Each structure stands twice: as C-alpha cells, then as structure tokens.
Amino acid sequence: APDISVAAVQQDLKDLQSVAEANGGNRAHGRPGYKASLDYIKEKLDAAGYKTTIQEFDNNGSTGYNLVADWPGGATDSTVMTGAHLDSVSSGPGINDNGSGSAGILETALAVAKADLKPSKHLRFAWWDAEEEGLVGSRHYVERLGQDEIGAIDTYLNFDMIGSPNAGHFVYEDDPSVEAVFTEWFQSKGIETEASEEVNGRSDHASFKDAGVTVGGSFTGAGETMTQAQADKWGGTAGEPYDACYHSACDDLTNINEEALDLHSDAIAHAVWELSS
Ligand code: DTR
Ligand code: ZN
Ligand code: ZN
Ligand code: ZN
C-alpha cells in the first residue's frame, strides 16, 4: 500500500475545522456544520471517480445524512467496507473525534483512486451521521441492507479517533485474522499494540458486528487514562487521558498527534490493500 501523506490528512482536518468555524463552531448531527462536512468529502470523492450516494434518515425530527462511496469494480459479493463517523458532538469541531478517522479513510479512498487500484474485492467507504447519538446512522444503514447485501460484506473496518494527543495504539480484537493484519503491520513499525476494552460496542463497527459482519479497526484512545506500562511502551504521559479534549470544545486542530495520525492513516491503507487483494 502507498504511504498516506499526513500533510494531506491534516489539510482535510484544517478544512473540517474551517467548516465548523463557519457553522456555529461544530459539525454535529442536525446542525449545518455536519452537512457542510459531508459536502466537502463528497466533492473530493466525486472528483476522484467514486460512485457516491447520500442516504437520508430521520432522527428525532432532524434529518441525518450518511455518505456511501463505491469504487467501481471488484466482486460486489465480497465487499471490503471502511467507515468512520463524520458527526461531532455539539460542544466543538470534533477534529480528533472523529475528523481524524473521517480524513484518514478519505485519504485512503483517494489513494485507491490515484493508484487506480483494481482489487479482486469491491471497495466501499462510508461516513456516518449521528454516531454520537448512539450509532444511529450506521444502524440505519445496516437495517436497510437486505440479508444478501449483509452477507456480501466480507469485512467492515472502523476508524473513530486515530489522532489522540496522548496516543495509545489499540486494535479491535473482534476477528483474529483482521486483528493480525493490523498488529503485524504496527509490529513492523516497532509499535506493540493492545486490544482496547473501550472498543466493544462503542462505535459504528457494533452496528455491523451485531448483524454478523466481521469487523476490525484501530484506535488511539478517548477519555480513559494512559497507564505507566503504556507510557513506557509508547511514549506519552501516564495518568493523563489519551485525549483530554474528548467531547470538549478544545477538540480542535491543536488536538492532534501528527505521528499517531500518520501511523494509523498508513495502517488504514495497509489493511484496505491487504484485505481486498
Ligand atoms: N464512542 C466513541 C469514542 C470511543 C470510545 N471507545 C471507543 C472505542 C473504539 C472507537 C471509539 C471509541 C465516540 O465518542 O465517538
Ligand atoms: Zn504516512
Ligand atoms: Zn465522540
Ligand atoms: Zn467518535
């Protein structure tokens, strides 16, 4: 897989920060900043040759919007899907949570187009609305899939917070073979990852796992505290949260660990290339 340029990911984060600033300071479900974020991502994907679809749904009187982007080609009865929630909480711009995951998968999707990749499996990318309301967008998407369409998804990869300032390096441990794709890659970069207990059920992969789809992903930690053993292994500060601005107004452009963002963006590309070949 190609190296994902962290500068490109950071440019996307700058643009998402600008979107928040132009729309009341957040990118939350039901607010103008969310749809503006989605339009930004959709435009880049359309220009790169993706077939994009906006799926609308109602959530307590607010309209929700999921963005689904298909890379033409590959066997659609064996699809590798990669997703991230695009909505922030209403308290701030949500740059780490989850601009980081949204930008990381966007740059991987653009790398696929740049390489004009022709994998044997079909590639689909998705940006979810209303995750912060309880995985509402991804649940809506899964509910609308027919049983055969669910069976056609080989793997769903989820990325929700991949740039935490006091970064941990966690891999979802749901499926051993998918987990190994990540742990072996991080190992090759000198990083010993951990399975995070925080992960279970706590993001959009749960919607897919509950429907019987194999899931995976990576994560740099939220409001929990880094241990001394982890600080010894990864660097960082023991006794401090992985992201002290989690769900706060300070989750802005300054709330990103560039090295972690690059590492996990590269891990996304590696996993997509590996699992779709
Ligand atoms: N629920 C996510 C943050 C979060 C907490 N634990 C995990 C585990 C894996 C991914 C994300 C998370 C949110 O606030 O969006
Ligand atoms: Zn990189
Ligand atoms: Zn959140
Ligand atoms: Zn999140």
XYZ file of C-alpha atoms and ligand atoms in Angstrom:
295
model
C 0.000 0.000 0.000
C 1.188 3.560 -0.619
C 2.222 5.777 2.246
C -0.610 8.169 3.157
C 0.728 11.721 3.385
C -0.070 13.067 6.839
C 0.021 16.551 5.299
C -2.956 15.604 3.140
C -4.834 14.261 6.169
C -4.042 17.424 8.106
C -5.248 19.588 5.227
C -8.573 17.757 5.405
C -8.661 18.465 9.159
C -7.950 22.157 8.529
C -10.881 22.221 6.107
C -13.167 20.473 8.596
C -12.092 22.986 11.274
C -12.986 25.814 8.856
C -16.350 24.176 8.183
C -17.052 24.095 11.930
C -15.983 27.727 12.373
C -18.258 28.794 9.513
C -21.190 26.904 11.030
C -21.551 27.789 14.696
C -18.410 26.008 15.908
C -19.452 22.382 15.488
C -20.207 19.625 12.973
C -22.927 17.922 14.983
C -25.853 15.857 13.713
C -28.782 18.087 12.800
C -26.592 21.200 12.560
C -25.412 22.911 9.338
C -21.760 22.053 10.052
C -22.448 18.351 9.567
C -23.933 18.586 6.088
C -21.192 21.065 5.084
C -18.600 18.480 6.220
C -20.313 15.805 4.166
C -20.464 18.007 1.051
C -16.705 18.661 1.411
C -15.915 14.931 1.453
C -18.414 14.030 -1.278
C -16.940 16.596 -3.664
C -13.447 15.071 -3.389
C -14.766 11.558 -3.912
C -16.875 12.526 -6.944
C -13.825 14.226 -8.488
C -11.790 11.059 -7.911
C -14.259 8.796 -9.748
C -16.248 7.264 -6.880
C -19.937 6.494 -7.187
C -21.363 8.390 -4.193
C -24.769 8.084 -2.553
C -26.265 10.188 0.257
C -28.632 8.145 2.426
C -31.075 10.317 4.369
C -32.815 9.278 7.581
C -34.875 10.910 10.308
C -33.587 11.036 13.863
C -35.933 12.691 16.400
C -37.057 15.265 13.897
C -33.591 16.029 12.496
C -32.571 14.739 9.085
C -29.457 12.564 9.126
C -27.170 12.005 6.142
C -24.866 9.027 5.542
C -22.389 9.215 2.662
C -21.549 5.948 0.879
C -18.857 5.833 -1.819
C -18.270 2.821 -4.074
C -15.068 2.332 -6.039
C -16.233 0.854 -9.359
C -15.101 -2.739 -9.969
C -14.325 -5.783 -7.878
C -16.647 -8.591 -6.882
C -19.597 -6.940 -5.148
C -20.493 -10.212 -3.437
C -17.262 -9.771 -1.495
C -17.016 -6.188 -0.383
C -14.471 -4.647 1.961
C -16.126 -1.679 3.664
C -14.294 1.081 5.531
C -16.189 3.599 7.679
C -15.894 6.498 10.090
C -18.461 8.739 11.733
C -18.306 12.292 10.474
C -20.512 13.950 13.122
C -19.014 15.762 16.105
C -20.579 16.452 19.471
C -22.235 19.878 19.661
C -19.592 21.231 22.071
C -16.890 21.634 19.433
C -15.418 20.933 15.989
C -14.676 17.242 16.700
C -11.295 17.184 14.964
C -9.934 14.083 16.687
C -13.421 12.673 17.307
C -13.898 11.995 14.508
C -12.399 14.262 11.899
C -9.257 12.146 12.238
C -10.954 8.876 11.225
C -13.004 10.607 8.524
C -9.903 12.203 6.979
C -7.821 9.048 7.325
C -10.297 6.950 5.343
C -10.820 9.771 2.825
C -7.117 9.886 2.022
C -7.055 6.094 1.684
C -10.007 6.256 -0.717
C -8.194 8.946 -2.730
C -5.016 6.805 -2.738
C -7.053 3.907 -4.181
C -8.227 6.201 -6.974
C -4.754 7.639 -7.561
C -3.346 4.114 -7.899
C -6.376 3.143 -9.990
C -6.381 0.024 -7.803
C -8.231 -2.955 -9.272
C -8.670 -5.260 -6.269
C -10.485 -8.583 -6.648
C -12.946 -7.467 -3.973
C -15.271 -4.472 -4.205
C -14.319 -1.435 -2.086
C -16.883 0.728 -0.310
C -16.239 3.669 2.019
C -18.776 5.323 4.318
C -19.093 8.381 6.546
C -21.794 8.071 9.214
C -24.038 10.695 10.758
C -25.354 10.649 14.355
C -22.836 8.221 15.818
C -22.739 10.457 18.866
C -26.496 9.998 19.198
C -25.948 6.245 19.599
C -24.617 4.803 16.331
C -27.839 5.989 14.666
C -26.525 6.485 11.093
C -24.663 3.196 10.838
C -27.563 1.292 12.412
C -29.916 2.860 9.874
C -27.622 1.773 7.045
C -27.350 -1.821 8.296
C -31.109 -2.050 8.907
C -31.774 -1.035 5.296
C -29.445 -3.718 3.915
C -31.015 -6.956 2.711
C -29.679 -10.205 4.177
C -27.808 -10.920 0.931
C -26.208 -7.471 0.976
C -25.061 -8.074 4.576
C -23.591 -11.410 3.526
C -21.718 -9.645 0.730
C -19.700 -7.565 3.205
C -16.537 -9.559 3.926
C -15.184 -7.088 6.448
C -16.186 -3.750 7.929
C -13.250 -1.630 9.135
C -13.996 1.220 11.563
C -11.852 4.227 12.482
C -13.032 6.507 15.275
C -10.283 8.666 16.854
C -6.880 7.955 15.299
C -5.015 11.128 16.273
C -5.326 11.363 20.064
C -2.684 13.704 21.552
C -1.574 11.243 24.263
C -1.936 8.397 21.793
C -2.421 4.753 22.615
C -2.249 2.207 19.837
C -5.247 -0.089 20.032
C -6.502 -2.689 17.583
C -10.051 -4.084 17.579
C -9.858 -7.710 18.644
C -13.155 -8.945 17.189
C -11.767 -11.146 14.394
C -8.299 -12.699 14.838
C -7.333 -12.590 11.156
C -8.344 -8.956 10.717
C -6.709 -8.091 14.039
C -3.486 -9.735 12.791
C -3.420 -7.549 9.669
C -3.171 -4.549 11.994
C -0.980 -5.942 14.787
C 1.617 -7.326 12.360
C 1.765 -4.034 10.463
C 2.204 -1.990 13.650
C 4.819 -4.541 14.830
C 6.729 -3.895 11.580
C 6.759 -0.209 12.575
C 8.088 -1.059 16.043
C 4.758 -0.491 17.788
C 3.314 -3.136 20.111
C -0.463 -2.632 20.020
C -3.069 -3.592 22.610
C -6.669 -4.698 22.352
C -8.747 -1.949 23.944
C -11.600 -2.904 26.267
C -13.034 0.538 25.458
C -13.732 -0.671 21.945
C -16.561 -3.128 22.407
C -19.831 -1.710 21.232
C -18.566 1.835 21.425
C -18.571 2.866 17.790
C -20.102 2.131 14.389
C -18.490 -1.269 13.977
C -21.015 -2.508 16.583
C -23.855 -1.977 14.091
C -22.097 -4.334 11.678
C -20.906 -6.844 14.276
C -24.476 -7.158 15.604
C -25.560 -8.097 12.056
C -22.892 -10.823 11.880
C -20.333 -8.935 9.775
C -16.620 -9.434 10.504
C -15.223 -6.180 11.875
C -11.855 -4.606 12.647
C -10.134 -1.292 13.077
C -7.684 0.739 15.125
C -7.990 3.464 17.715
C -5.763 5.866 19.668
C -7.912 6.209 22.797
C -10.563 8.545 24.206
C -11.143 9.755 27.758
C -9.518 6.859 29.598
C -6.137 7.284 31.298
C -2.820 6.049 29.912
C -1.054 3.597 32.241
C 2.641 3.719 33.176
C 3.265 0.490 31.253
C 1.697 2.042 28.151
C 3.717 5.252 28.545
C 6.893 3.139 28.843
C 5.960 1.314 25.655
C 4.540 4.091 23.504
C 5.827 7.311 24.995
C 3.168 9.710 26.191
C 2.137 10.667 29.719
C 0.941 8.138 32.259
C -2.003 9.219 34.379
C -3.336 11.511 31.647
C -6.240 10.755 29.272
C -5.385 9.647 25.747
C -7.470 12.654 24.609
C -8.020 15.262 27.337
C -10.295 17.231 24.970
C -12.601 14.275 24.312
C -16.130 15.640 23.652
C -14.923 19.137 24.537
C -14.663 22.458 22.737
C -10.870 22.032 22.668
C -11.100 19.034 20.305
C -9.830 21.287 17.517
C -6.893 21.387 15.107
C -4.423 21.631 18.009
C -5.811 18.416 19.493
C -3.994 16.050 17.115
C -0.839 13.927 17.490
C 0.617 14.074 13.974
C 2.741 10.959 14.361
C -0.231 8.874 15.556
C -2.427 10.308 12.791
C 0.147 9.328 10.174
C 0.724 5.866 11.617
C -2.978 4.980 11.772
C -3.720 6.518 8.350
C -0.987 4.306 6.905
C -2.477 1.348 8.791
C -5.859 2.025 7.136
C -4.273 1.941 3.676
C -2.358 -1.222 4.519
C -5.484 -3.006 5.742
C -7.594 -1.948 2.737
C -4.935 -3.063 0.265
C -4.314 -6.310 2.139
C -7.923 -7.357 2.743
C -9.176 -6.538 -0.750
C -6.440 -8.172 -2.800
N -17.745 6.276 21.333
C -16.727 6.992 20.565
C -15.400 7.074 21.290
C -14.947 5.758 21.692
C -14.966 5.268 22.963
N -14.458 4.000 22.940
C -14.152 3.684 21.670
C -13.638 2.529 21.119
C -13.422 2.469 19.734
C -13.727 3.544 18.946
C -14.250 4.726 19.506
C -14.445 4.764 20.868
C -17.192 8.396 20.317
O -17.274 9.158 21.281
O -17.428 8.733 19.152
Zn 2.061 8.129 6.052
Zn -17.488 11.014 20.423
Zn -16.147 9.013 17.755
